[in-house]
GROMACS .gro file of C-alpha atoms in nm:
model
  127
    1UNK     CA    1 -10.501   4.247   0.697
    2UNK     CA    2 -10.331   4.244   0.360
    3UNK     CA    3 -10.514   4.078   0.071
    4UNK     CA    4 -10.361   3.766  -0.077
    5UNK     CA    5 -10.180   3.788  -0.408
    6UNK     CA    6 -10.179   3.414  -0.473
    7UNK     CA    7 -10.483   3.409  -0.708
    8UNK     CA    8 -10.324   3.669  -0.932
    9UNK     CA    9 -10.000   3.472  -0.980
   10UNK     CA   10  -9.947   3.273  -1.293
   11UNK     CA   11  -9.857   2.910  -1.235
   12UNK     CA   12  -9.505   2.814  -1.339
   13UNK     CA   13  -9.587   2.446  -1.338
   14UNK     CA   14  -9.691   2.454  -1.703
   15UNK     CA   15  -9.362   2.623  -1.805
   16UNK     CA   16  -9.159   2.368  -1.608
   17UNK     CA   17  -9.344   2.078  -1.764
   18UNK     CA   18  -9.272   2.207  -2.113
   19UNK     CA   19  -8.901   2.253  -2.031
   20UNK     CA   20  -8.876   1.898  -1.891
   21UNK     CA   21  -8.946   1.762  -2.238
   22UNK     CA   22  -8.680   1.984  -2.397
   23UNK     CA   23  -8.357   1.777  -2.446
   24UNK     CA   24  -8.139   2.086  -2.427
   25UNK     CA   25  -8.281   2.171  -2.084
   26UNK     CA   26  -8.226   1.814  -1.963
   27UNK     CA   27  -7.868   1.821  -2.089
   28UNK     CA   28  -7.805   2.157  -1.922
   29UNK     CA   29  -7.955   2.026  -1.595
   30UNK     CA   30  -7.722   1.724  -1.605
   31UNK     CA   31  -7.424   1.953  -1.668
   32UNK     CA   32  -7.522   2.172  -1.372
   33UNK     CA   33  -7.555   1.863  -1.149
   34UNK     CA   34  -7.209   1.746  -1.254
   35UNK     CA   35  -7.070   2.094  -1.192
   36UNK     CA   36  -7.230   2.100  -0.847
   37UNK     CA   37  -7.088   1.756  -0.762
   38UNK     CA   38  -6.743   1.869  -0.877
   39UNK     CA   39  -6.763   2.183  -0.662
   40UNK     CA   40  -6.880   1.975  -0.363
   41UNK     CA   41  -6.589   1.733  -0.415
   42UNK     CA   42  -6.350   2.028  -0.437
   43UNK     CA   43  -6.489   2.165  -0.113
   44UNK     CA   44  -6.440   1.828   0.062
   45UNK     CA   45  -6.085   1.802  -0.074
   46UNK     CA   46  -6.013   2.159   0.041
   47UNK     CA   47  -6.141   2.081   0.390
   48UNK     CA   48  -5.918   1.772   0.404
   49UNK     CA   49  -5.623   1.981   0.281
   50UNK     CA   50  -5.688   2.240   0.553
   51UNK     CA   51  -5.689   1.966   0.819
   52UNK     CA   52  -5.358   1.830   0.690
   53UNK     CA   53  -5.200   2.175   0.682
   54UNK     CA   54  -5.321   2.240   1.037
   55UNK     CA   55  -5.162   1.909   1.142
   56UNK     CA   56  -4.836   2.017   0.978
   57UNK     CA   57  -4.857   2.350   1.160
   58UNK     CA   58  -4.901   2.167   1.490
   59UNK     CA   59  -4.600   1.945   1.411
   60UNK     CA   60  -4.393   2.252   1.322
   61UNK     CA   61  -4.489   2.413   1.652
   62UNK     CA   62  -4.379   2.101   1.841
   63UNK     CA   63  -4.048   2.104   1.651
   64UNK     CA   64  -4.001   2.473   1.728
   65UNK     CA   65  -4.058   2.410   2.098
   66UNK     CA   66  -3.815   2.117   2.085
   67UNK     CA   67  -3.559   2.342   1.915
   68UNK     CA   68  -3.589   2.594   2.196
   69UNK     CA   69  -3.538   2.323   2.457
   70UNK     CA   70  -3.242   2.189   2.259
   71UNK     CA   71  -3.094   2.540   2.252
   72UNK     CA   72  -3.137   2.574   2.627
   73UNK     CA   73  -2.957   2.244   2.683
   74UNK     CA   74  -2.674   2.345   2.450
   75UNK     CA   75  -2.648   2.675   2.633
   76UNK     CA   76  -2.573   2.488   2.958
   77UNK     CA   77  -2.285   2.280   2.819
   78UNK     CA   78  -2.012   2.541   2.884
   79UNK     CA   79  -2.118   2.552   3.249
   80UNK     CA   80  -2.111   2.173   3.260
   81UNK     CA   81  -1.758   2.163   3.121
   82UNK     CA   82  -1.653   2.430   3.370
   83UNK     CA   83  -1.795   2.223   3.655
   84UNK     CA   84  -1.627   1.908   3.525
   85UNK     CA   85  -1.300   2.101   3.506
   86UNK     CA   86  -1.324   2.156   3.881
   87UNK     CA   87  -1.280   1.786   3.948
   88UNK     CA   88  -0.911   1.689   3.969
   89UNK     CA   89  -0.812   1.414   3.732
   90UNK     CA   90  -0.690   1.102   3.918
   91UNK     CA   91  -0.366   1.098   3.721
   92UNK     CA   92  -0.306   1.462   3.802
   93UNK     CA   93  -0.381   1.392   4.167
   94UNK     CA   94  -0.128   1.113   4.195
   95UNK     CA   95   0.136   1.281   3.980
   96UNK     CA   96   0.139   1.625   4.130
   97UNK     CA   97   0.058   1.734   4.484
   98UNK     CA   98   0.129   2.092   4.381
   99UNK     CA   99  -0.173   2.106   4.155
  100UNK     CA  100  -0.386   1.984   4.446
  101UNK     CA  101  -0.250   2.265   4.660
  102UNK     CA  102  -0.339   2.511   4.383
  103UNK     CA  103  -0.694   2.378   4.368
  104UNK     CA  104  -0.729   2.412   4.744
  105UNK     CA  105  -0.600   2.770   4.735
  106UNK     CA  106  -0.909   2.891   4.548
  107UNK     CA  107  -1.198   2.910   4.798
  108UNK     CA  108  -1.527   2.757   4.689
  109UNK     CA  109  -1.387   2.608   4.369
  110UNK     CA  110  -1.344   2.250   4.484
  111UNK     CA  111  -1.615   1.985   4.482
  112UNK     CA  112  -1.611   1.717   4.747
  113UNK     CA  113  -1.762   1.369   4.721
  114UNK     CA  114  -1.956   1.247   5.019
  115UNK     CA  115  -2.011   0.868   5.039
  116UNK     CA  116  -2.386   0.817   5.048
  117UNK     CA  117  -2.359   0.478   5.222
  118UNK     CA  118  -2.205   0.641   5.529
  119UNK     CA  119  -2.462   0.922   5.531
  120UNK     CA  120  -2.754   0.680   5.492
  121UNK     CA  121  -2.613   0.449   5.757
  122UNK     CA  122  -2.580   0.748   5.988
  123UNK     CA  123  -2.945   0.841   5.932
  124UNK     CA  124  -3.073   0.492   6.013
  125UNK     CA  125  -2.873   0.455   6.339
  126UNK     CA  126  -3.080   0.572   6.636
  127UNK     CA  127  -2.768   0.684   6.827
   0.00000   0.00000   0.00000
């Protein structure tokens, strides 16, 4: 077992007691405490700033995702207008039978409306 070195050490309690009475040491200690409190406050403010920036990053990610969805919707509009162009206008239908014949000449390019009331009534009849 190793012998203890504690008895050979000089006590620092006497040196600390003499420094406690020194006004310069007390002043320096107060300055160090203030500096520590300022650094601790800066650390807390930095942590709060990081949380706010992370919140902004999350909001930016949500906006980026929404922008992608918006772009996908805008990308579908030409197809929507093409589909709407397949429907004959009522005025065109009554004014010109020739345009109706032209629409019928293209296979698979005409949309037909099916009355849902008749279909639903047909499903409920047990006949």
